[in-house]
């Protein structure tokens, strides 16, 4: 593990909020959780190094939240969390690739705890190395196997 | 229908997530039962809007697969696909089978919860 990171998890499914919180907090990270876009404290999110974001939620979805992060001072990485089948989800992937926010990858539910920890480490490395769009593209292309 | 036939594998969640704390597992299973109840409620109310049903099915599919409720996860994957492609509600037979599997899963998870609470 690298150093403790400030992490936000945004998901309308409390099963995943608790699961991810446990995996990340038990590995020493500082975790905040939000169960909807309405519940988000944007000041806290702006300070996070890593945002784990569900794409399909009631109300404002993950793409709306990425758009709002893009307009803010957020400097961390967003990692998408989804139960969607990403094959053929071209419009969604194009949206993620086109974002100015660093989208470091996609985790498909269900997943292993270790997958989440590796994604966090990789994203933290990426934010240190390169600015956003090119790094987003290469990480995302790797994640979706294109 | 998927080939996944195990109704509920109680070792799955602790193994895949490395969670050994019974109080944490209890909280997660309680949230899962809440998701199950939400879908059962929606199915009972005969939803007029399939998009609301789609969201609940999608959500429960993912959490079922994560807690080890494999039979229900497979069934919900098929239902989700049908809701997407047919743009409509699910038929009566599928609803009945889904309700039955939800209840069966609910009983098994509740049984495990009882054991976890006793151990705490």
PDB file of C-alpha atoms in Angstrom:
ATOM      1  CA  UNK A   1       0.000   0.000   0.000  1.00  0.00           C
ATOM      2  CA  UNK A   2       1.079   3.579  -0.617  1.00  0.00           C
ATOM      3  CA  UNK A   3       0.385   6.401   1.848  1.00  0.00           C
ATOM      4  CA  UNK A   4      -3.086   6.970   3.297  1.00  0.00           C
ATOM      5  CA  UNK A   5      -5.309   8.735   0.783  1.00  0.00           C
ATOM      6  CA  UNK A   6      -8.443  10.866   1.080  1.00  0.00           C
ATOM      7  CA  UNK A   7     -11.169   8.941  -0.696  1.00  0.00           C
ATOM      8  CA  UNK A   8     -14.835   9.634  -1.498  1.00  0.00           C
ATOM      9  CA  UNK A   9     -17.320   6.952  -2.474  1.00  0.00           C
ATOM     10  CA  UNK A  10     -20.520   8.008  -4.251  1.00  0.00           C
ATOM     11  CA  UNK A  11     -23.059   5.241  -4.787  1.00  0.00           C
ATOM     12  CA  UNK A  12     -26.813   5.013  -4.199  1.00  0.00           C
ATOM     13  CA  UNK A  13     -26.430   1.389  -3.116  1.00  0.00           C
ATOM     14  CA  UNK A  14     -25.520   1.294   0.567  1.00  0.00           C
ATOM     15  CA  UNK A  15     -24.228  -2.252   0.208  1.00  0.00           C
ATOM     16  CA  UNK A  16     -21.391  -0.904  -1.927  1.00  0.00           C
ATOM     17  CA  UNK A  17     -20.884   2.176   0.227  1.00  0.00           C
ATOM     18  CA  UNK A  18     -20.266  -0.049   3.251  1.00  0.00           C
ATOM     19  CA  UNK A  19     -18.247  -2.655   1.333  1.00  0.00           C
ATOM     20  CA  UNK A  20     -15.906  -0.149  -0.247  1.00  0.00           C
ATOM     21  CA  UNK A  21     -15.604   1.895   2.926  1.00  0.00           C
ATOM     22  CA  UNK A  22     -14.567  -1.205   4.881  1.00  0.00           C
ATOM     23  CA  UNK A  23     -12.013  -2.346   2.294  1.00  0.00           C
ATOM     24  CA  UNK A  24     -10.421   1.104   1.982  1.00  0.00           C
ATOM     25  CA  UNK A  25     -10.627   2.219   5.632  1.00  0.00           C
ATOM     26  CA  UNK A  26      -9.225  -1.081   6.910  1.00  0.00           C
ATOM     27  CA  UNK A  27      -6.219  -0.393   4.703  1.00  0.00           C
ATOM     28  CA  UNK A  28      -5.627   2.967   6.329  1.00  0.00           C
ATOM     29  CA  UNK A  29      -7.377   5.362   3.944  1.00  0.00           C
ATOM     30  CA  UNK A  30      -9.634   8.237   5.035  1.00  0.00           C
ATOM     31  CA  UNK A  31     -13.056   7.572   3.542  1.00  0.00           C
ATOM     32  CA  UNK A  32     -16.199   9.704   3.111  1.00  0.00           C
ATOM     33  CA  UNK A  33     -19.368   8.261   1.597  1.00  0.00           C
ATOM     34  CA  UNK A  34     -22.321   9.892  -0.171  1.00  0.00           C
ATOM     35  CA  UNK A  35     -25.460   8.015  -1.233  1.00  0.00           C
ATOM     36  CA  UNK A  36     -26.653  10.472  -3.911  1.00  0.00           C
ATOM     37  CA  UNK A  37     -25.654  13.610  -5.768  1.00  0.00           C
ATOM     38  CA  UNK A  38     -27.890  15.627  -3.434  1.00  0.00           C
ATOM     39  CA  UNK A  39     -26.007  14.319  -0.390  1.00  0.00           C
ATOM     40  CA  UNK A  40     -22.576  15.315  -1.673  1.00  0.00           C
ATOM     41  CA  UNK A  41     -20.494  17.818   0.238  1.00  0.00           C
ATOM     42  CA  UNK A  42     -18.586  19.302  -2.709  1.00  0.00           C
ATOM     43  CA  UNK A  43     -15.942  20.899  -0.490  1.00  0.00           C
ATOM     44  CA  UNK A  44     -15.035  17.463   0.861  1.00  0.00           C
ATOM     45  CA  UNK A  45     -15.043  15.896  -2.603  1.00  0.00           C
ATOM     46  CA  UNK A  46     -12.791  18.661  -3.954  1.00  0.00           C
ATOM     47  CA  UNK A  47     -10.169  17.710  -1.346  1.00  0.00           C
ATOM     48  CA  UNK A  48     -10.238  14.007  -2.225  1.00  0.00           C
ATOM     49  CA  UNK A  49      -7.437  12.307  -4.131  1.00  0.00           C
ATOM     50  CA  UNK A  50      -9.659   9.480  -5.321  1.00  0.00           C
ATOM     51  CA  UNK A  51     -13.399   9.414  -6.007  1.00  0.00           C
ATOM     52  CA  UNK A  52     -15.068   6.072  -6.483  1.00  0.00           C
ATOM     53  CA  UNK A  53     -18.200   6.869  -8.453  1.00  0.00           C
ATOM     54  CA  UNK A  54     -21.184   4.731  -9.394  1.00  0.00           C
ATOM     55  CA  UNK A  55     -22.309   5.527 -12.932  1.00  0.00           C
ATOM     56  CA  UNK A  56     -25.981   4.554 -12.803  1.00  0.00           C
ATOM     57  CA  UNK A  57     -27.828   6.164  -9.904  1.00  0.00           C
ATOM     58  CA  UNK A  58     -31.276   7.565  -9.239  1.00  0.00           C
ATOM     59  CA  UNK A  59     -31.464  11.297  -9.935  1.00  0.00           C
ATOM     60  CA  UNK A  60     -28.170  12.799 -11.049  1.00  0.00           C
ATOM     61  CA  UNK A  61     -25.991   9.979 -12.305  1.00  0.00           C
ATOM     62  CA  UNK A  62     -22.235   9.488 -12.341  1.00  0.00           C
ATOM     63  CA  UNK A  63     -21.719  11.334 -15.626  1.00  0.00           C
ATOM     64  CA  UNK A  64     -23.499  14.413 -14.251  1.00  0.00           C
ATOM     65  CA  UNK A  65     -21.228  14.289 -11.227  1.00  0.00           C
ATOM     66  CA  UNK A  66     -18.120  14.039 -13.434  1.00  0.00           C
ATOM     67  CA  UNK A  67     -19.332  17.136 -15.292  1.00  0.00           C
ATOM     68  CA  UNK A  68     -19.678  18.992 -11.990  1.00  0.00           C
ATOM     69  CA  UNK A  69     -16.213  17.884 -10.876  1.00  0.00           C
ATOM     70  CA  UNK A  70     -14.865  19.136 -14.177  1.00  0.00           C
ATOM     71  CA  UNK A  71     -16.181  22.600 -13.363  1.00  0.00           C
ATOM     72  CA  UNK A  72     -14.656  22.540  -9.861  1.00  0.00           C
ATOM     73  CA  UNK A  73     -11.114  22.659  -8.442  1.00  0.00           C
ATOM     74  CA  UNK A  74     -10.979  18.888  -8.108  1.00  0.00           C
ATOM     75  CA  UNK A  75      -7.466  17.587  -8.829  1.00  0.00           C
ATOM     76  CA  UNK A  76      -7.806  13.910  -7.955  1.00  0.00           C
ATOM     77  CA  UNK A  77      -8.797  10.845  -9.952  1.00  0.00           C
ATOM     78  CA  UNK A  78     -12.271   9.436 -10.549  1.00  0.00           C
ATOM     79  CA  UNK A  79     -12.677   5.699 -10.810  1.00  0.00           C
ATOM     80  CA  UNK A  80     -16.018   4.492 -12.134  1.00  0.00           C
ATOM     81  CA  UNK A  81     -17.903   1.743 -10.390  1.00  0.00           C
ATOM     82  CA  UNK A  82     -20.614   0.048 -12.407  1.00  0.00           C
ATOM     83  CA  UNK A  83     -22.829  -2.968 -12.741  1.00  0.00           C
ATOM     84  CA  UNK A  84     -23.381  -2.087 -16.405  1.00  0.00           C
ATOM     85  CA  UNK A  85     -22.051  -4.224 -19.208  1.00  0.00           C
ATOM     86  CA  UNK A  86     -19.468  -1.917 -20.772  1.00  0.00           C
ATOM     87  CA  UNK A  87     -19.343  -3.783 -24.081  1.00  0.00           C
ATOM     88  CA  UNK A  88     -21.152  -1.615 -26.593  1.00  0.00           C
ATOM     89  CA  UNK A  89     -21.430   1.283 -24.149  1.00  0.00           C
ATOM     90  CA  UNK A  90     -19.659   3.528 -26.640  1.00  0.00           C
ATOM     91  CA  UNK A  91     -21.434   6.756 -25.726  1.00  0.00           C
ATOM     92  CA  UNK A  92     -20.654   6.266 -22.062  1.00  0.00           C
ATOM     93  CA  UNK A  93     -16.996   5.498 -22.712  1.00  0.00           C
ATOM     94  CA  UNK A  94     -16.721   8.484 -25.056  1.00  0.00           C
ATOM     95  CA  UNK A  95     -18.118  10.700 -22.298  1.00  0.00           C
ATOM     96  CA  UNK A  96     -15.548   9.380 -19.821  1.00  0.00           C
ATOM     97  CA  UNK A  97     -12.699   9.733 -22.307  1.00  0.00           C
ATOM     98  CA  UNK A  98     -13.767  13.255 -23.198  1.00  0.00           C
ATOM     99  CA  UNK A  99     -13.727  14.458 -19.607  1.00  0.00           C
ATOM    100  CA  UNK A 100     -11.100  16.897 -18.363  1.00  0.00           C
ATOM    101  CA  UNK A 101     -11.165  15.080 -15.029  1.00  0.00           C
ATOM    102  CA  UNK A 102      -8.741  12.171 -14.695  1.00  0.00           C
ATOM    103  CA  UNK A 103     -10.928   9.085 -15.082  1.00  0.00           C
ATOM    104  CA  UNK A 104      -8.501   6.390 -14.057  1.00  0.00           C
ATOM    105  CA  UNK A 105     -10.596   3.344 -14.913  1.00  0.00           C
ATOM    106  CA  UNK A 106     -13.738   1.309 -14.447  1.00  0.00           C
ATOM    107  CA  UNK A 107     -14.446  -1.406 -11.904  1.00  0.00           C
ATOM    108  CA  UNK A 108     -17.287  -3.741 -12.737  1.00  0.00           C
ATOM    109  CA  UNK A 109     -19.446  -5.038  -9.912  1.00  0.00           C
ATOM    110  CA  UNK A 110     -18.981  -7.534  -8.375  1.00  0.00           C
ATOM    111  CA  UNK A 111     -15.272  -7.176  -7.703  1.00  0.00           C
ATOM    112  CA  UNK A 112     -12.576  -8.314  -5.297  1.00  0.00           C
ATOM    113  CA  UNK A 113     -11.361  -6.066  -2.497  1.00  0.00           C
ATOM    114  CA  UNK A 114      -7.834  -6.290  -3.865  1.00  0.00           C
ATOM    115  CA  UNK A 115      -9.037  -4.934  -7.219  1.00  0.00           C
ATOM    116  CA  UNK A 116     -10.224  -1.793  -5.482  1.00  0.00           C
ATOM    117  CA  UNK A 117      -6.942  -1.313  -3.621  1.00  0.00           C
ATOM    118  CA  UNK A 118      -4.918  -1.788  -6.804  1.00  0.00           C
ATOM    119  CA  UNK A 119      -7.130   0.720  -8.644  1.00  0.00           C
ATOM    120  CA  UNK A 120      -6.520   3.258  -5.906  1.00  0.00           C
ATOM    121  CA  UNK A 121      -2.747   2.775  -5.984  1.00  0.00           C
ATOM    122  CA  UNK A 122      -2.693   3.046  -9.784  1.00  0.00           C
ATOM    123  CA  UNK A 123      -4.829   6.186  -9.752  1.00  0.00           C
ATOM    124  CA  UNK A 124      -2.629   7.864  -7.151  1.00  0.00           C
ATOM    125  CA  UNK A 125       0.430   7.058  -9.259  1.00  0.00           C
ATOM    126  CA  UNK A 126      -1.305   8.502 -12.339  1.00  0.00           C
ATOM    127  CA  UNK A 127      -2.171  11.785 -10.637  1.00  0.00           C
ATOM    128  CA  UNK A 128       1.485  12.198  -9.701  1.00  0.00           C
ATOM    129  CA  UNK A 129       2.863  11.447 -13.157  1.00  0.00           C
ATOM    130  CA  UNK A 130       0.761  13.047 -15.849  1.00  0.00           C
ATOM    131  CA  UNK A 131      -1.939  15.648 -16.294  1.00  0.00           C
ATOM    132  CA  UNK A 132      -5.362  14.468 -17.151  1.00  0.00           C
ATOM    133  CA  UNK A 133      -6.648  13.774 -20.617  1.00  0.00           C
ATOM    134  CA  UNK A 134      -3.887  11.596 -22.088  1.00  0.00           C
ATOM    135  CA  UNK A 135      -3.526   9.609 -18.895  1.00  0.00           C
ATOM    136  CA  UNK A 136      -7.309   9.150 -18.705  1.00  0.00           C
ATOM    137  CA  UNK A 137      -7.349   7.836 -22.229  1.00  0.00           C
ATOM    138  CA  UNK A 138      -4.569   5.296 -21.735  1.00  0.00           C
ATOM    139  CA  UNK A 139      -5.892   4.033 -18.388  1.00  0.00           C
ATOM    140  CA  UNK A 140      -9.438   3.772 -19.660  1.00  0.00           C
ATOM    141  CA  UNK A 141      -8.442   2.027 -22.855  1.00  0.00           C
ATOM    142  CA  UNK A 142      -6.512  -0.453 -20.755  1.00  0.00           C
ATOM    143  CA  UNK A 143      -9.518  -0.934 -18.453  1.00  0.00           C
ATOM    144  CA  UNK A 144     -11.969  -1.651 -21.287  1.00  0.00           C
ATOM    145  CA  UNK A 145      -9.482  -3.727 -23.252  1.00  0.00           C
ATOM    146  CA  UNK A 146      -9.563  -1.687 -26.450  1.00  0.00           C
TER     147      UNK A 146
ATOM    148  CA  UNK B   1     -31.443 -18.397 -17.364  1.00  0.00           C
ATOM    149  CA  UNK B   2     -27.913 -18.514 -16.122  1.00  0.00           C
ATOM    150  CA  UNK B   3     -25.995 -21.598 -15.003  1.00  0.00           C
ATOM    151  CA  UNK B   4     -25.366 -20.141 -11.562  1.00  0.00           C
ATOM    152  CA  UNK B   5     -27.428 -22.329  -9.255  1.00  0.00           C
ATOM    153  CA  UNK B   6     -26.135 -21.633  -5.756  1.00  0.00           C
ATOM    154  CA  UNK B   7     -28.836 -19.650  -3.996  1.00  0.00           C
ATOM    155  CA  UNK B   8     -26.565 -18.104  -1.376  1.00  0.00           C
ATOM    156  CA  UNK B   9     -22.895 -18.768  -0.669  1.00  0.00           C
ATOM    157  CA  UNK B  10     -22.230 -17.263   2.750  1.00  0.00           C
ATOM    158  CA  UNK B  11     -18.453 -17.615   2.378  1.00  0.00           C
ATOM    159  CA  UNK B  12     -18.385 -15.488  -0.786  1.00  0.00           C
ATOM    160  CA  UNK B  13     -18.434 -11.951   0.638  1.00  0.00           C
ATOM    161  CA  UNK B  14     -15.871 -12.499   3.426  1.00  0.00           C
ATOM    162  CA  UNK B  15     -13.598 -14.267   0.939  1.00  0.00           C
ATOM    163  CA  UNK B  16     -13.761 -11.786  -1.947  1.00  0.00           C
ATOM    164  CA  UNK B  17     -13.565  -8.655   0.200  1.00  0.00           C
ATOM    165  CA  UNK B  18     -11.360  -9.935   2.993  1.00  0.00           C
ATOM    166  CA  UNK B  19     -13.898  -8.864   5.618  1.00  0.00           C
ATOM    167  CA  UNK B  20     -13.753 -10.863   8.845  1.00  0.00           C
ATOM    168  CA  UNK B  21     -15.495  -8.462  11.235  1.00  0.00           C
ATOM    169  CA  UNK B  22     -18.955  -9.818  12.039  1.00  0.00           C
ATOM    170  CA  UNK B  23     -20.378  -6.394  12.869  1.00  0.00           C
ATOM    171  CA  UNK B  24     -19.352  -5.068   9.438  1.00  0.00           C
ATOM    172  CA  UNK B  25     -20.745  -8.152   7.699  1.00  0.00           C
ATOM    173  CA  UNK B  26     -23.968  -7.732   9.655  1.00  0.00           C
ATOM    174  CA  UNK B  27     -24.343  -4.124   8.450  1.00  0.00           C
ATOM    175  CA  UNK B  28     -23.721  -5.116   4.833  1.00  0.00           C
ATOM    176  CA  UNK B  29     -26.206  -8.006   4.895  1.00  0.00           C
ATOM    177  CA  UNK B  30     -28.790  -5.747   6.543  1.00  0.00           C
ATOM    178  CA  UNK B  31     -28.404  -3.228   3.717  1.00  0.00           C
ATOM    179  CA  UNK B  32     -28.716  -6.069   1.234  1.00  0.00           C
ATOM    180  CA  UNK B  33     -31.968  -7.228   2.832  1.00  0.00           C
ATOM    181  CA  UNK B  34     -33.205  -3.647   2.544  1.00  0.00           C
ATOM    182  CA  UNK B  35     -32.478  -3.768  -1.221  1.00  0.00           C
ATOM    183  CA  UNK B  36     -34.318  -7.095  -1.464  1.00  0.00           C
ATOM    184  CA  UNK B  37     -37.335  -5.655   0.358  1.00  0.00           C
ATOM    185  CA  UNK B  38     -37.370  -2.634  -1.975  1.00  0.00           C
ATOM    186  CA  UNK B  39     -37.605  -4.835  -5.048  1.00  0.00           C
ATOM    187  CA  UNK B  40     -40.250  -7.080  -3.479  1.00  0.00           C
ATOM    188  CA  UNK B  41     -42.282  -3.982  -2.621  1.00  0.00           C
ATOM    189  CA  UNK B  42     -41.998  -2.716  -6.185  1.00  0.00           C
ATOM    190  CA  UNK B  43     -43.004  -6.068  -7.639  1.00  0.00           C
ATOM    191  CA  UNK B  44     -46.008  -6.225  -5.311  1.00  0.00           C
ATOM    192  CA  UNK B  45     -47.126  -2.749  -6.357  1.00  0.00           C
ATOM    193  CA  UNK B  46     -47.135  -3.717 -10.084  1.00  0.00           C
ATOM    194  CA  UNK B  47     -44.914  -0.858 -11.279  1.00  0.00           C
ATOM    195  CA  UNK B  48     -46.237   1.410 -13.990  1.00  0.00           C
ATOM    196  CA  UNK B  49     -42.844   2.844 -14.768  1.00  0.00           C
ATOM    197  CA  UNK B  50     -40.345   0.276 -15.959  1.00  0.00           C
ATOM    198  CA  UNK B  51     -37.414   2.685 -15.490  1.00  0.00           C
ATOM    199  CA  UNK B  52     -37.896   2.579 -11.721  1.00  0.00           C
ATOM    200  CA  UNK B  53     -38.065  -1.216 -11.856  1.00  0.00           C
ATOM    201  CA  UNK B  54     -34.965  -1.241 -14.045  1.00  0.00           C
ATOM    202  CA  UNK B  55     -32.968   0.788 -11.514  1.00  0.00           C
ATOM    203  CA  UNK B  56     -33.987  -1.496  -8.627  1.00  0.00           C
ATOM    204  CA  UNK B  57     -33.286  -4.651 -10.643  1.00  0.00           C
ATOM    205  CA  UNK B  58     -29.918  -3.278 -11.721  1.00  0.00           C
ATOM    206  CA  UNK B  59     -28.993  -2.359  -8.161  1.00  0.00           C
ATOM    207  CA  UNK B  60     -30.061  -5.676  -6.649  1.00  0.00           C
ATOM    208  CA  UNK B  61     -28.307  -7.619  -9.412  1.00  0.00           C
ATOM    209  CA  UNK B  62     -24.973  -6.063  -8.461  1.00  0.00           C
ATOM    210  CA  UNK B  63     -25.410  -6.381  -4.706  1.00  0.00           C
ATOM    211  CA  UNK B  64     -26.669  -9.977  -5.050  1.00  0.00           C
ATOM    212  CA  UNK B  65     -23.596 -10.932  -7.040  1.00  0.00           C
ATOM    213  CA  UNK B  66     -21.401  -9.269  -4.411  1.00  0.00           C
ATOM    214  CA  UNK B  67     -22.894 -10.920  -1.325  1.00  0.00           C
ATOM    215  CA  UNK B  68     -22.954 -14.392  -2.910  1.00  0.00           C
ATOM    216  CA  UNK B  69     -26.652 -14.626  -3.856  1.00  0.00           C
ATOM    217  CA  UNK B  70     -25.765 -16.141  -7.200  1.00  0.00           C
ATOM    218  CA  UNK B  71     -29.105 -17.607  -8.306  1.00  0.00           C
ATOM    219  CA  UNK B  72     -30.888 -14.291  -7.827  1.00  0.00           C
ATOM    220  CA  UNK B  73     -28.026 -12.358  -9.441  1.00  0.00           C
ATOM    221  CA  UNK B  74     -28.263 -14.533 -12.564  1.00  0.00           C
ATOM    222  CA  UNK B  75     -32.032 -14.175 -12.726  1.00  0.00           C
ATOM    223  CA  UNK B  76     -31.846 -10.401 -12.320  1.00  0.00           C
ATOM    224  CA  UNK B  77     -29.211 -10.178 -15.047  1.00  0.00           C
ATOM    225  CA  UNK B  78     -31.702 -11.784 -17.443  1.00  0.00           C
ATOM    226  CA  UNK B  79     -34.558  -9.579 -16.256  1.00  0.00           C
ATOM    227  CA  UNK B  80     -32.415  -6.449 -16.602  1.00  0.00           C
ATOM    228  CA  UNK B  81     -31.529  -7.428 -20.151  1.00  0.00           C
ATOM    229  CA  UNK B  82     -35.191  -8.023 -20.997  1.00  0.00           C
ATOM    230  CA  UNK B  83     -36.242  -4.705 -19.494  1.00  0.00           C
ATOM    231  CA  UNK B  84     -33.623  -2.943 -21.590  1.00  0.00           C
ATOM    232  CA  UNK B  85     -34.383  -4.684 -24.859  1.00  0.00           C
ATOM    233  CA  UNK B  86     -38.172  -4.956 -24.596  1.00  0.00           C
ATOM    234  CA  UNK B  87     -38.684  -1.550 -22.982  1.00  0.00           C
ATOM    235  CA  UNK B  88     -41.487  -2.926 -20.851  1.00  0.00           C
ATOM    236  CA  UNK B  89     -42.482  -4.576 -17.609  1.00  0.00           C
ATOM    237  CA  UNK B  90     -41.744  -8.197 -16.826  1.00  0.00           C
ATOM    238  CA  UNK B  91     -44.356 -10.915 -17.390  1.00  0.00           C
ATOM    239  CA  UNK B  92     -46.350 -12.585 -14.615  1.00  0.00           C
ATOM    240  CA  UNK B  93     -44.429 -15.875 -14.639  1.00  0.00           C
ATOM    241  CA  UNK B  94     -41.062 -14.156 -14.390  1.00  0.00           C
ATOM    242  CA  UNK B  95     -42.387 -11.931 -11.608  1.00  0.00           C
ATOM    243  CA  UNK B  96     -43.624 -14.961  -9.650  1.00  0.00           C
ATOM    244  CA  UNK B  97     -40.287 -16.762 -10.012  1.00  0.00           C
ATOM    245  CA  UNK B  98     -38.394 -13.624  -9.072  1.00  0.00           C
ATOM    246  CA  UNK B  99     -40.505 -13.090  -5.941  1.00  0.00           C
ATOM    247  CA  UNK B 100     -39.959 -16.725  -4.940  1.00  0.00           C
ATOM    248  CA  UNK B 101     -36.188 -16.460  -5.382  1.00  0.00           C
ATOM    249  CA  UNK B 102     -36.065 -13.125  -3.550  1.00  0.00           C
ATOM    250  CA  UNK B 103     -37.891 -14.666  -0.603  1.00  0.00           C
ATOM    251  CA  UNK B 104     -35.698 -17.764  -0.604  1.00  0.00           C
ATOM    252  CA  UNK B 105     -32.589 -15.569  -0.648  1.00  0.00           C
ATOM    253  CA  UNK B 106     -34.070 -13.334   2.046  1.00  0.00           C
ATOM    254  CA  UNK B 107     -34.603 -16.349   4.336  1.00  0.00           C
ATOM    255  CA  UNK B 108     -31.043 -17.597   3.847  1.00  0.00           C
ATOM    256  CA  UNK B 109     -29.431 -14.184   4.418  1.00  0.00           C
ATOM    257  CA  UNK B 110     -31.670 -13.578   7.456  1.00  0.00           C
ATOM    258  CA  UNK B 111     -30.608 -16.957   8.837  1.00  0.00           C
ATOM    259  CA  UNK B 112     -26.951 -16.026   8.461  1.00  0.00           C
ATOM    260  CA  UNK B 113     -27.612 -12.651  10.082  1.00  0.00           C
ATOM    261  CA  UNK B 114     -29.089 -14.422  13.078  1.00  0.00           C
ATOM    262  CA  UNK B 115     -25.915 -16.506  13.422  1.00  0.00           C
ATOM    263  CA  UNK B 116     -23.652 -13.464  13.063  1.00  0.00           C
ATOM    264  CA  UNK B 117     -25.533 -11.503  15.708  1.00  0.00           C
ATOM    265  CA  UNK B 118     -25.281 -14.465  18.102  1.00  0.00           C
ATOM    266  CA  UNK B 119     -21.508 -14.613  17.565  1.00  0.00           C
ATOM    267  CA  UNK B 120     -21.007 -10.875  18.245  1.00  0.00           C
TER     268      UNK B 120
END
